[in-house]
Short mmCIF file of C-alpha atoms in Angstrom, two decimals:
data_model
loop_
_atom_site.label_atom_id
_atom_site.label_comp_id
_atom_site.label_asym_id
_atom_site.label_seq_id
_atom_site.Cartn_x
_atom_site.Cartn_y
_atom_site.Cartn_z
CA MET A 1 15.45 57.46 1.79
CA SER A 2 13.03 57.91 -1.11
CA GLU A 3 10.11 55.50 -1.43
CA LEU A 4 10.39 52.81 -4.08
CA PRO A 5 8.01 53.00 -7.04
CA ALA A 6 4.98 50.70 -6.73
CA GLY A 7 6.31 48.23 -9.31
CA ASP A 8 9.66 47.96 -7.53
CA ARG A 9 7.96 47.44 -4.17
CA ARG A 10 5.90 44.66 -5.71
CA ALA A 11 9.04 43.01 -7.07
CA THR A 12 10.75 43.10 -3.69
CA GLU A 13 7.73 41.28 -2.25
CA VAL A 14 7.53 38.67 -5.01
CA TRP A 15 11.18 37.65 -5.44
CA PRO A 16 11.40 35.94 -2.01
CA LEU A 17 8.38 33.84 -3.01
CA VAL A 18 10.09 32.88 -6.28
CA HIS A 19 13.27 31.92 -4.47
CA ALA A 20 11.39 29.84 -1.89
CA GLU A 21 9.59 27.86 -4.59
CA ARG A 22 12.80 27.27 -6.54
CA ALA A 23 14.51 25.99 -3.40
CA ALA A 24 11.60 23.69 -2.58
CA LEU A 25 11.63 22.28 -6.10
CA ALA A 26 15.37 21.64 -5.98
CA ASP A 27 14.98 19.79 -2.69
CA ASP A 28 12.13 17.67 -4.06
CA LEU A 29 14.25 16.56 -7.01
CA ALA A 30 17.43 15.77 -5.09
CA ASP A 31 16.94 11.99 -5.03
CA LEU A 32 15.30 11.27 -8.38
CA THR A 33 16.30 8.16 -10.30
CA GLU A 34 17.43 8.21 -13.92
CA GLU A 35 14.00 6.89 -14.90
CA GLN A 36 12.24 9.70 -13.04
CA TRP A 37 14.38 12.36 -14.68
CA ALA A 38 13.41 10.92 -18.07
CA ALA A 39 9.69 10.71 -17.25
CA PRO A 40 7.26 12.80 -19.32
CA SER A 41 6.20 16.01 -17.60
CA LEU A 42 2.85 17.75 -18.03
CA CYS A 43 4.56 19.96 -20.63
CA GLU A 44 3.83 18.14 -23.86
CA GLY A 45 6.97 16.68 -25.38
CA LEU A 46 9.27 17.59 -22.48
CA THR A 47 10.74 15.34 -19.81
CA VAL A 48 11.06 16.24 -16.14
CA ARG A 49 14.72 17.06 -16.69
CA GLU A 50 13.97 19.28 -19.68
CA VAL A 51 11.35 21.27 -17.80
CA LEU A 52 13.80 21.92 -14.98
CA ALA A 53 16.38 23.09 -17.52
CA HIS A 54 13.77 25.46 -18.94
CA VAL A 55 13.10 26.98 -15.52
CA SER A 56 16.84 27.32 -14.97
CA ALA A 57 17.24 29.04 -18.33
CA GLY A 58 14.59 31.63 -17.46
CA ALA A 59 16.37 32.42 -14.21
CA GLY A 60 19.51 33.42 -16.10
CA LEU A 61 18.07 35.15 -19.14
CA GLY A 62 18.18 38.94 -18.90
CA PRO A 63 16.57 41.33 -21.39
CA LEU A 64 19.65 41.70 -23.62
CA ARG A 65 20.31 37.95 -23.90
CA TRP A 66 16.60 37.38 -24.43
CA LEU A 67 16.53 39.89 -27.29
CA ALA A 68 19.71 38.48 -28.80
CA GLY A 69 18.17 35.01 -28.72
CA VAL A 70 14.95 36.24 -30.31
CA ILE A 71 16.93 37.78 -33.17
CA ARG A 72 19.14 34.70 -33.52
CA CYS A 73 16.02 32.52 -33.73
CA ARG A 74 14.39 34.92 -36.19
CA PHE A 75 11.57 35.80 -33.78
CA ASP A 76 10.58 32.16 -33.35
CA PHE A 77 9.95 32.25 -29.60
CA ASP A 78 9.42 28.49 -29.27
CA ARG A 79 12.77 27.91 -30.96
CA GLN A 80 14.47 30.22 -28.48
CA VAL A 81 12.88 28.37 -25.56
CA LEU A 82 14.31 25.08 -26.82
CA MET A 83 17.71 26.64 -27.50
CA ARG A 84 17.98 28.07 -23.97
CA LEU A 85 16.66 24.83 -22.46
CA ARG A 86 19.38 22.80 -24.15
CA GLU A 87 22.02 25.20 -22.85
CA GLN A 88 21.03 24.29 -19.29
CA LEU A 89 20.67 20.52 -19.64
CA GLY A 90 24.33 19.83 -18.94
CA SER A 91 25.88 16.41 -19.25
CA SER A 92 23.68 14.57 -16.75
CA PRO A 93 20.59 15.01 -14.53
CA ALA A 94 22.92 15.85 -11.64
CA ASP A 95 24.44 18.61 -13.76
CA THR A 96 20.98 19.91 -14.70
CA LEU A 97 20.02 20.10 -11.03
CA ALA A 98 23.33 21.74 -10.07
CA ARG A 99 22.80 24.43 -12.71
CA PHE A 100 19.32 25.06 -11.33
CA ARG A 101 20.63 25.28 -7.76
CA ASP A 102 23.15 27.91 -8.90
CA ARG A 103 20.21 30.14 -9.86
CA LEU A 104 17.88 29.66 -6.90
CA ALA A 105 18.38 33.23 -5.68
CA SER A 106 18.70 34.87 -9.09
CA THR A 107 16.65 37.98 -9.85
CA THR A 108 17.60 37.92 -13.53
CA LYS A 109 14.60 37.65 -15.83
CA PRO A 110 13.45 38.31 -19.39
CA PRO A 111 11.41 41.48 -20.00
CA LEU A 112 8.44 40.10 -18.07
CA PRO A 113 6.74 41.00 -14.77
CA THR A 114 8.29 39.44 -11.70
CA LEU A 115 4.90 37.82 -11.12
CA ALA A 116 5.45 35.85 -14.33
CA MET A 117 8.56 34.32 -12.78
CA LEU A 118 6.55 33.27 -9.74
CA GLY A 119 3.92 31.72 -11.97
CA GLU A 120 6.58 29.91 -13.98
CA VAL A 121 8.15 28.13 -11.02
CA ILE A 122 4.75 27.21 -9.53
CA VAL A 123 3.34 25.90 -12.80
CA HIS A 124 6.45 24.09 -13.97
CA GLY A 125 7.00 22.77 -10.46
CA ALA A 126 3.58 21.12 -10.69
CA ASP A 127 4.34 19.98 -14.26
CA ILE A 128 7.23 18.05 -12.76
CA ARG A 129 5.78 16.91 -9.43
CA ARG A 130 2.41 15.54 -10.51
CA PRO A 131 3.72 12.89 -12.94
CA LEU A 132 6.25 11.82 -10.31
CA GLY A 133 3.68 11.58 -7.53
CA LEU A 134 5.39 14.32 -5.53
CA HIS A 135 3.45 16.89 -3.52
CA ARG A 136 4.23 20.31 -2.12
CA ASP A 137 1.94 22.41 0.06
CA VAL A 138 2.69 25.77 -1.54
CA PRO A 139 1.69 28.56 0.91
CA ILE A 140 -1.79 29.75 0.04
CA ASP A 141 -0.70 33.39 -0.09
CA THR A 142 1.88 32.47 -2.72
CA LEU A 143 -0.66 30.53 -4.76
CA THR A 144 -3.21 33.33 -4.48
CA THR A 145 -0.66 35.87 -5.74
CA ALA A 146 0.05 33.73 -8.80
CA ALA A 147 -3.62 32.98 -9.43
CA GLU A 148 -4.50 36.67 -9.37
CA TYR A 149 -1.76 37.34 -11.90
CA TYR A 150 -2.98 34.66 -14.30
CA GLY A 151 -6.59 35.72 -13.84
CA GLN A 152 -5.71 39.16 -15.19
CA SER A 153 -3.06 38.36 -17.81
CA ASP A 154 -2.38 36.51 -21.04
CA GLN A 155 1.31 37.40 -20.93
CA VAL A 156 3.61 34.42 -21.57
CA VAL A 157 0.68 31.95 -21.64
CA LEU A 158 -3.01 32.32 -22.43
CA ALA A 159 -4.73 32.37 -19.06
CA ARG A 160 -7.23 35.22 -18.75
CA GLY A 161 -8.58 34.44 -22.20
CA ARG A 162 -8.90 30.75 -21.36
CA VAL A 163 -11.23 31.47 -18.43
CA ARG A 164 -13.25 34.24 -20.10
CA ASP A 165 -16.90 34.30 -18.99
CA LEU A 166 -16.22 31.70 -16.28
CA ARG A 167 -16.41 32.25 -12.52
CA LEU A 168 -13.42 30.74 -10.76
CA ALA A 169 -13.47 30.31 -6.98
CA ALA A 170 -10.84 28.66 -4.81
CA THR A 171 -12.01 26.30 -2.08
CA ASP A 172 -8.80 26.60 -0.05
CA GLY A 173 -8.16 30.35 -0.23
CA PRO A 174 -9.58 33.74 -1.18
CA PHE A 175 -8.95 33.69 -4.93
CA THR A 176 -11.88 34.45 -7.22
CA THR A 177 -12.13 35.85 -10.72
CA GLY A 178 -14.71 36.26 -13.46
CA PRO A 179 -18.33 37.43 -13.59
CA ASP A 180 -20.56 36.59 -10.63
CA ASP A 181 -23.11 34.97 -12.95
CA GLY A 182 -20.57 32.98 -14.99
CA PRO A 183 -20.51 29.16 -14.95
CA LEU A 184 -18.69 28.15 -11.78
CA VAL A 185 -15.34 26.40 -11.62
CA SER A 186 -14.23 25.68 -8.06
CA GLY A 187 -11.42 23.76 -6.45
CA PRO A 188 -7.93 24.10 -4.97
CA THR A 189 -6.04 27.24 -5.98
CA LEU A 190 -3.20 25.24 -7.54
CA ALA A 191 -5.65 23.29 -9.70
CA LEU A 192 -7.23 26.55 -10.87
CA ILE A 193 -3.79 27.94 -11.77
CA MET A 194 -2.86 24.83 -13.69
CA ALA A 195 -6.15 24.72 -15.57
CA MET A 196 -5.87 28.44 -16.37
CA THR A 197 -2.48 27.75 -17.93
CA GLY A 198 -3.76 24.86 -20.04
CA ARG A 199 -3.11 21.73 -17.97
CA ALA A 200 -6.21 19.61 -18.61
CA ALA A 201 -5.13 16.97 -16.08
CA TYR A 202 -5.93 19.39 -13.26
CA CYS A 203 -9.53 19.78 -14.40
CA ASP A 204 -10.07 16.43 -12.68
CA ASP A 205 -9.57 18.28 -9.39
CA LEU A 206 -12.23 20.91 -10.17
CA GLU A 207 -16.02 21.02 -9.87
CA GLY A 208 -18.83 23.12 -11.27
CA ALA A 209 -20.86 23.84 -14.37
CA GLY A 210 -17.91 25.55 -16.08
CA VAL A 211 -15.40 22.69 -15.81
CA ALA A 212 -16.30 21.12 -19.15
CA THR A 213 -15.87 24.45 -20.91
CA LEU A 214 -12.52 25.06 -19.24
CA ARG A 215 -11.34 21.54 -20.07
CA SER A 216 -12.21 22.10 -23.74
CA ARG A 217 -10.05 25.24 -23.74
CA CYS A 218 -6.97 23.55 -22.28
#
């Protein structure tokens, strides 16, 4: 049997992590009340239910449908996000969750790295859980994989650019990025990921001379 290309090998390693985080999120949301589903998430302007519908939409949006949507929305990417989100809302929160569960093991994705799909479910999972007071101990290897992706990429969301010139160092795992002499930002890996992707609320969980700068960039 021929050896898989490096990118394909990486994908086969990352998809199980994506699927595990989707399953954990679905389980955490199984008993939400109507009020909790309608609660604001950390995604500005979106409820908990709407964020879950967005994650579900991404898990069923292949390159051709993605391109068709981009054209239909006249290259307004935010408009396409909202269009696809609404397609997955369904008639009730239970329907939204059922649609998400149907895609837990999906490997369908837009024309993005598989690592972006891992980052999406981690970040949006936290967008949902934190306002609801829910907590998940995401495996540190999974978090480190996502953090390393965001530390090197501005694809999908500004992340690398947001932490330019700063030194990030996790206190619960091996993740580090940035110049050795940059202003330090330290804290849990999840908090670093969330701050890198613009969630100012997570700056409260971080320490160091660079926190104020990072907060101003969120």
